PDB file of C-alpha atoms in Angstrom:
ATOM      1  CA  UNK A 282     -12.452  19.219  -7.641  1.00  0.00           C
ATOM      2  CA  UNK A 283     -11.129  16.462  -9.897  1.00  0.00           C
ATOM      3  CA  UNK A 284     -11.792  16.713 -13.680  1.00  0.00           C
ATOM      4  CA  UNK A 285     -10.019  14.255 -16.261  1.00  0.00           C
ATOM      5  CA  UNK A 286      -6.423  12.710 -15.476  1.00  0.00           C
ATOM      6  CA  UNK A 287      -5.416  13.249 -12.234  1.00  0.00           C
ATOM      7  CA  UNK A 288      -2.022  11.964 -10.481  1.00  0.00           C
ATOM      8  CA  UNK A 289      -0.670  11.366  -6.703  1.00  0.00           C
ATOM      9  CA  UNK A 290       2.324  10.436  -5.012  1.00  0.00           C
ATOM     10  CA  UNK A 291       2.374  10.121  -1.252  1.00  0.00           C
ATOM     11  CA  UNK A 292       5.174   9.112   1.462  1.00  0.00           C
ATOM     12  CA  UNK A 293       5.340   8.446   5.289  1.00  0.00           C
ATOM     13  CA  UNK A 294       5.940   5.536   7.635  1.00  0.00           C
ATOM     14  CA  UNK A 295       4.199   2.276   7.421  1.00  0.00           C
ATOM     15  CA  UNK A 296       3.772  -1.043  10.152  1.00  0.00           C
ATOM     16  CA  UNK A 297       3.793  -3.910   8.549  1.00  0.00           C
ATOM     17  CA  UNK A 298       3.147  -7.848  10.360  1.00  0.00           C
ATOM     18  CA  UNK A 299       3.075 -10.738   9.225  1.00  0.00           C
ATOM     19  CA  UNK A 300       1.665 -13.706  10.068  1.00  0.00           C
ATOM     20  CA  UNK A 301       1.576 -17.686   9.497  1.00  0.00           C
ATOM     21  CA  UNK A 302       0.109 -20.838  10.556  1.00  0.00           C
ATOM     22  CA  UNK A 303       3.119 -21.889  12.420  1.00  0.00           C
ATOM     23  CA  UNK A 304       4.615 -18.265  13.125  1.00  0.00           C
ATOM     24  CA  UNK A 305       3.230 -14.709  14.610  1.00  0.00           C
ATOM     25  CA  UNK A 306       6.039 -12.046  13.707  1.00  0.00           C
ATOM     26  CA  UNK A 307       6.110  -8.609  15.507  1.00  0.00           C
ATOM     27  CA  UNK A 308       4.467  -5.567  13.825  1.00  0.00           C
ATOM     28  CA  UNK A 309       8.069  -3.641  11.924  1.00  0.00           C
ATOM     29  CA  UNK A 310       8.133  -0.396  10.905  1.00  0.00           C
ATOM     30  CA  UNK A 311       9.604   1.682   7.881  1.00  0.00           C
ATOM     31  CA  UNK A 312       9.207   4.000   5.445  1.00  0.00           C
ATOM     32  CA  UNK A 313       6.787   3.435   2.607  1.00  0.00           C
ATOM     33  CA  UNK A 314       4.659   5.189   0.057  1.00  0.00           C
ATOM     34  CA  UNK A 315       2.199   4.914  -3.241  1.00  0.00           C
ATOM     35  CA  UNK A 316       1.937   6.447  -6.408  1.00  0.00           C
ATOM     36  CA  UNK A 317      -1.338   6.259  -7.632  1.00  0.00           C
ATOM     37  CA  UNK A 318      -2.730   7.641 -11.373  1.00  0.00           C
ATOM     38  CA  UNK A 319      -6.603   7.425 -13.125  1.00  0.00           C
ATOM     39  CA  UNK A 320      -9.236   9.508 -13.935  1.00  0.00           C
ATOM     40  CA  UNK A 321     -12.437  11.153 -13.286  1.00  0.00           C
ATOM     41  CA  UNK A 322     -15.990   9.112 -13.514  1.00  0.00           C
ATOM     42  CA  UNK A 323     -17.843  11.992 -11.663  1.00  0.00           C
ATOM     43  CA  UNK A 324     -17.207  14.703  -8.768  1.00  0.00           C
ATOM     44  CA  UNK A 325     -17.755  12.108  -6.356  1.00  0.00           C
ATOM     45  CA  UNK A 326     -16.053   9.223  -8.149  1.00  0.00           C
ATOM     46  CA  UNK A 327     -12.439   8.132  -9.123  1.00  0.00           C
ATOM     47  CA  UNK A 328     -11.155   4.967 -10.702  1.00  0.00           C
ATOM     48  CA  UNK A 329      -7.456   4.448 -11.259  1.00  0.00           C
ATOM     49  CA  UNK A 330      -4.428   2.254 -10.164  1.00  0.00           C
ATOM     50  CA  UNK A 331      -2.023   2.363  -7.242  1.00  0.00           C
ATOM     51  CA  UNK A 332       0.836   0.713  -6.470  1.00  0.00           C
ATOM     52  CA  UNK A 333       2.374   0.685  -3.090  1.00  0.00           C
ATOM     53  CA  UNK A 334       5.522   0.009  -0.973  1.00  0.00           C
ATOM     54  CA  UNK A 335       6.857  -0.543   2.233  1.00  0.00           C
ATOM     55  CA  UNK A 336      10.322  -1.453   2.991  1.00  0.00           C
ATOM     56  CA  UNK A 337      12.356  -2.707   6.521  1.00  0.00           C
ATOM     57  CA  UNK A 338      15.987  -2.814   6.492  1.00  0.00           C
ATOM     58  CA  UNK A 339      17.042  -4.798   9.466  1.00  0.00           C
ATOM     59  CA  UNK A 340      20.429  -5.705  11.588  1.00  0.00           C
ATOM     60  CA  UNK A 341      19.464  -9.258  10.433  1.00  0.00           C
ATOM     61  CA  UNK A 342      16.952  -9.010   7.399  1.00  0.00           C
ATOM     62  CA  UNK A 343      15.257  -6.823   4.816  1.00  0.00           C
ATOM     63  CA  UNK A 344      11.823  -6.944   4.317  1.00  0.00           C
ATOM     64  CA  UNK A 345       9.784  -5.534   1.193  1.00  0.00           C
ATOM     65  CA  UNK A 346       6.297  -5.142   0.581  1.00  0.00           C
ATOM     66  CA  UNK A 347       4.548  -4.031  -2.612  1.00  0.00           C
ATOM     67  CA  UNK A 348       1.314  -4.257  -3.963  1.00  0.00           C
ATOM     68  CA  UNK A 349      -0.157  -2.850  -7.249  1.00  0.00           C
ATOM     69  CA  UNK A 350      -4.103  -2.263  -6.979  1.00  0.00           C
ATOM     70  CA  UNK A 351      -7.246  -1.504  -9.148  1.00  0.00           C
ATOM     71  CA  UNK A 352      -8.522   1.500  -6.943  1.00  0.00           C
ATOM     72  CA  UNK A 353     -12.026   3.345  -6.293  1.00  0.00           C
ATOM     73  CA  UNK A 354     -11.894   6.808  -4.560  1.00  0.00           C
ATOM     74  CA  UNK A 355     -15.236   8.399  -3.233  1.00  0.00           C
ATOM     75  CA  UNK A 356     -16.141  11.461  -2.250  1.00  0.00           C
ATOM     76  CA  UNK A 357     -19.220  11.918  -0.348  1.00  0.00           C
ATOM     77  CA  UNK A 358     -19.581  16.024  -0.718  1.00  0.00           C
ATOM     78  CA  UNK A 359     -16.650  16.344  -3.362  1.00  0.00           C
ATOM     79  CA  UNK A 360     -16.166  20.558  -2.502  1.00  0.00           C
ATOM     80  CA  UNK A 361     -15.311  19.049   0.946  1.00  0.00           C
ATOM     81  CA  UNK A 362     -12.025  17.312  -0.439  1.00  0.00           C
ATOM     82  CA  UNK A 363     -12.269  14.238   2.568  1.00  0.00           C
ATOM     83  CA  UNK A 364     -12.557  10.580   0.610  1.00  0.00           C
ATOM     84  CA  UNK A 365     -12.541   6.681   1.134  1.00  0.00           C
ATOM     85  CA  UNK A 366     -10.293   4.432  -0.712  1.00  0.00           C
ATOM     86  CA  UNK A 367     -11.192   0.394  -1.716  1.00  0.00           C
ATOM     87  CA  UNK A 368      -8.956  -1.374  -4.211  1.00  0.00           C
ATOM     88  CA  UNK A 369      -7.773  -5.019  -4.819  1.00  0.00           C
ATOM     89  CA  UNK A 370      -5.206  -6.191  -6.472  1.00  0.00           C
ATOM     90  CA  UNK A 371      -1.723  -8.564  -6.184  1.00  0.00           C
ATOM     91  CA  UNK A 372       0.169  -8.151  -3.185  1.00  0.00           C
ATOM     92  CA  UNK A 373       4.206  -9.407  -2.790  1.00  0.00           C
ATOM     93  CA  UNK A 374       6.329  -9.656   0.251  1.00  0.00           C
ATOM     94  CA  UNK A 375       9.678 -10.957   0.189  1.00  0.00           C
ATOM     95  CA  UNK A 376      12.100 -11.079   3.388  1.00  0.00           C
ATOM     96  CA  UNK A 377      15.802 -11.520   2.989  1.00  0.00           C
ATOM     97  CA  UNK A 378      18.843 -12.136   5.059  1.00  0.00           C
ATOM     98  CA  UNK A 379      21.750 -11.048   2.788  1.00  0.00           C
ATOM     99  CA  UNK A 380      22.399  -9.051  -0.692  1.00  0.00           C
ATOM    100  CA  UNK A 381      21.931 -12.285  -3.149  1.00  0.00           C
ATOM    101  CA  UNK A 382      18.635 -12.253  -4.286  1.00  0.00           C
ATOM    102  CA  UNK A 383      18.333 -15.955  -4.436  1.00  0.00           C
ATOM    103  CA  UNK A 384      18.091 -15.887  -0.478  1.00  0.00           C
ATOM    104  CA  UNK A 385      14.735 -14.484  -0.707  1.00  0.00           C
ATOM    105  CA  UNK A 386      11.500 -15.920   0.775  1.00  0.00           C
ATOM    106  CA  UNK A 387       8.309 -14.835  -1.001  1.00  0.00           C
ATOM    107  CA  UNK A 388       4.525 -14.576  -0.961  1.00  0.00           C
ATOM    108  CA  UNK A 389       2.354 -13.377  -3.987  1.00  0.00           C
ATOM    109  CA  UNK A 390      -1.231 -13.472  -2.803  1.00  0.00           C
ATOM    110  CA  UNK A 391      -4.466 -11.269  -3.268  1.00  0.00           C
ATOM    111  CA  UNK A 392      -4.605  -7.852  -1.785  1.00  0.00           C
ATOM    112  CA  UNK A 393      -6.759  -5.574  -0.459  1.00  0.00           C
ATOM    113  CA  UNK A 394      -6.848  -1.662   0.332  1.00  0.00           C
ATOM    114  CA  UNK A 395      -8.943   0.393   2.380  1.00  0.00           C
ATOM    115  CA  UNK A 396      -7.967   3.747   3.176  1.00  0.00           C
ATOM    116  CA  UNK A 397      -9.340   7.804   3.980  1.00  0.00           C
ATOM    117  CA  UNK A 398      -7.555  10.944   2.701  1.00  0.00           C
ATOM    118  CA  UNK A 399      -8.043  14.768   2.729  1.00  0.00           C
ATOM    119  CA  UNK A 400      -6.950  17.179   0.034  1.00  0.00           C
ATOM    120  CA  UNK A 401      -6.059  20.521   1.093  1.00  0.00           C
ATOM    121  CA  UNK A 402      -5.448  22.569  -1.736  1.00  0.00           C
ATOM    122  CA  UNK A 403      -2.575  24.165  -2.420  1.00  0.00           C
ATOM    123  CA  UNK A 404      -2.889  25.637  -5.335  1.00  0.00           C
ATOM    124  CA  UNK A 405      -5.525  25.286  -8.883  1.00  0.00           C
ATOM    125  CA  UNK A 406      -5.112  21.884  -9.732  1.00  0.00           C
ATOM    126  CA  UNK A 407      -2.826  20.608  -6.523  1.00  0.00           C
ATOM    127  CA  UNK A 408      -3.561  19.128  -3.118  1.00  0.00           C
ATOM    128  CA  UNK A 409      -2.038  17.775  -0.118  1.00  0.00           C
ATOM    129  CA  UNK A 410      -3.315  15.048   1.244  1.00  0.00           C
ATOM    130  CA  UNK A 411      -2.856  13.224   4.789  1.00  0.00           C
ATOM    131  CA  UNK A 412      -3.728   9.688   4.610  1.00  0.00           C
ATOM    132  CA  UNK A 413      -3.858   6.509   6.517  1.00  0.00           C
ATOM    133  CA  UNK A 414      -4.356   3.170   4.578  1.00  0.00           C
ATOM    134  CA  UNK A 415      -4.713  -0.727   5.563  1.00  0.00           C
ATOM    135  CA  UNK A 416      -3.645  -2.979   2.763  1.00  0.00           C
ATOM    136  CA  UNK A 417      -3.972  -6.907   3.774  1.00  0.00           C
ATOM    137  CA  UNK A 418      -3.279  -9.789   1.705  1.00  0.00           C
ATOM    138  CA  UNK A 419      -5.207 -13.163   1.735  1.00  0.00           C
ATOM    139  CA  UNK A 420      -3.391 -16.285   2.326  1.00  0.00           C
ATOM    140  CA  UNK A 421      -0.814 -17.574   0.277  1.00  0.00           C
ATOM    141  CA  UNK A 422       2.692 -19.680   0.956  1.00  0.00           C
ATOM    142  CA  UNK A 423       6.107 -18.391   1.761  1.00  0.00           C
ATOM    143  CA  UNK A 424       8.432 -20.025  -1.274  1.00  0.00           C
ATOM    144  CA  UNK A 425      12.031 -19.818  -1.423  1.00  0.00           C
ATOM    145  CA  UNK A 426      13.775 -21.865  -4.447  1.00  0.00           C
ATOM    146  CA  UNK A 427      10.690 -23.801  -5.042  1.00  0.00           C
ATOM    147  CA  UNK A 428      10.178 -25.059  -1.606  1.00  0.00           C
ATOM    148  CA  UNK A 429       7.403 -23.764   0.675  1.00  0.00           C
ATOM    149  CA  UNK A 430       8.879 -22.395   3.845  1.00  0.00           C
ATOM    150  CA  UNK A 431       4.695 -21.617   5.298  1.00  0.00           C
ATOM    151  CA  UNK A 432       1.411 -21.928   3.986  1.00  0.00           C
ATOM    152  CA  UNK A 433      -1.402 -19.462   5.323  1.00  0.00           C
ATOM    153  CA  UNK A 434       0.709 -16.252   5.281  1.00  0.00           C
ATOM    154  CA  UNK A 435      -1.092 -13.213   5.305  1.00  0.00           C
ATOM    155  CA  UNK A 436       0.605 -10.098   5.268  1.00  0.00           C
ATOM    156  CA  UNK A 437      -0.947  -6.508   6.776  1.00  0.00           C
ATOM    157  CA  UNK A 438       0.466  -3.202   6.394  1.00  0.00           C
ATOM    158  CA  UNK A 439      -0.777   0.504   8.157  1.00  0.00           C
ATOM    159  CA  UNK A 440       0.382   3.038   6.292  1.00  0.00           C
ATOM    160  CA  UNK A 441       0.003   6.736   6.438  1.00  0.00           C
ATOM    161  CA  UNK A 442       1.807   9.987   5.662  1.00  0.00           C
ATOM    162  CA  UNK A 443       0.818  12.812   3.353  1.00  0.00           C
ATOM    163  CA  UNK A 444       0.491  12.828  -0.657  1.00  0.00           C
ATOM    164  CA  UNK A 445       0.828  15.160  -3.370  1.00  0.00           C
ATOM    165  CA  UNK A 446      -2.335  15.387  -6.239  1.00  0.00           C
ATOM    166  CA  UNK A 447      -1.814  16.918  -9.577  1.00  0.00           C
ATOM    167  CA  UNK A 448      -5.862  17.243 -10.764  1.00  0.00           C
TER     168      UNK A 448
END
C-alpha cells in the first residue's frame, strides 16, 4: 500500500488520431509514456500530477503529443493493488514536416484522462504496473504562425504499457 510521496514512470506504445471539422486523420502509432508524482490522501485515495507523451516520427511528418494533468487514483480494495485513473489538465499536439520548429502546427486545448492500472509488487515499496489510458482533448484550433489552419480539433490518444512505482 501507498503511504506519503509516492512516484511512477511508465512506457509502452500509444495510438493517437486526430480529428477536425474539415479533416478525419488515421489512428498513428508510437511510443509514448508518463511520469506521474503526488501523495497519499488515504489507502484508497491518491492525488498527484502526470504528465504524458506520445510521439510519431513519420517518412513525411512528426507528430507530438503531451499533456500535463491534475490526477486522482482510486483504489476500491487498496491490498488488491488494481485502480482507476481521472485527471484533467492542458493538452498540446503539434505536427511537423521538417526540423525548423517554425513549421509547426499546434493545438493547446483542455484534456482529459481516464485510465486502470495494476501494481504487482516487486519488492517493499515498488510495483509494476500494466496500464491502459485514454487521454482526449476538447476542441481547440490548429495555429501555425498566427494563422488558424482548423478549428474543432480534438485530439485522442490510447496508451498503454507497464510503469514503475516507488511508494
Amino acid at each position: 500500500p501507498y503511504r506519503g510521496m509516492w512516484l511512477g514512470l511508465g512506457a509502452g506504445a500509444g495510438s493517437s488520431l486526430v480529428t477536425c471539422a474539415v479533416c478525419i486523420e488515421d489512428r498513428e502509432g508510437g511510443p509514448s509514456g508518463y511520469l506521474r508524482l503526488g501523495g497519499t490522501v488515504s489507502p484508497s485515495v491518491l492525488i498527484g500530477g502526470e504528465g504524458t507523451l506520445w510521439v510519431q516520427n513519420g517518412e513525411d511528418v512528426d507528430q507530438l503529443l503531451g499533456s500535463l494533468n491534475g490526477i486522482v487514483l482510486l483504489y476500491p480494495q487498496p491490498s488488491k493493488g488494481f485502480h482507476v485513473k481521472g485527471g484533467v489538465g492542458v493538452l498540446r499536439y503539434g505536427i511537423s514536416d521538417g526540423p525548423d520548429l517554425e513549421d509547426t502546427a499546434r493545438v493547446t486545448s483542455l484534456g482529459v484522462q481516464l485510465g486502470v492500472g495494476y501494481d504487482l509488487p516487486v519488492s517493499p515499496g515498488y510495483s509494476i504496473t500494466p496500464f491502459v489510458n485514454f487521454v482526449a482533448s476538447s476542441y481547440g484550433s490548429l495555429e501555425q504562425d498566427n494563422d488558424v489552419l482548423a478549428t474543432q480539433v480534438n485530439v485522442t490518444l490510447i496508451q498503454f504499457g507497464l510503469g514503475l512505482s516507488a511508494h
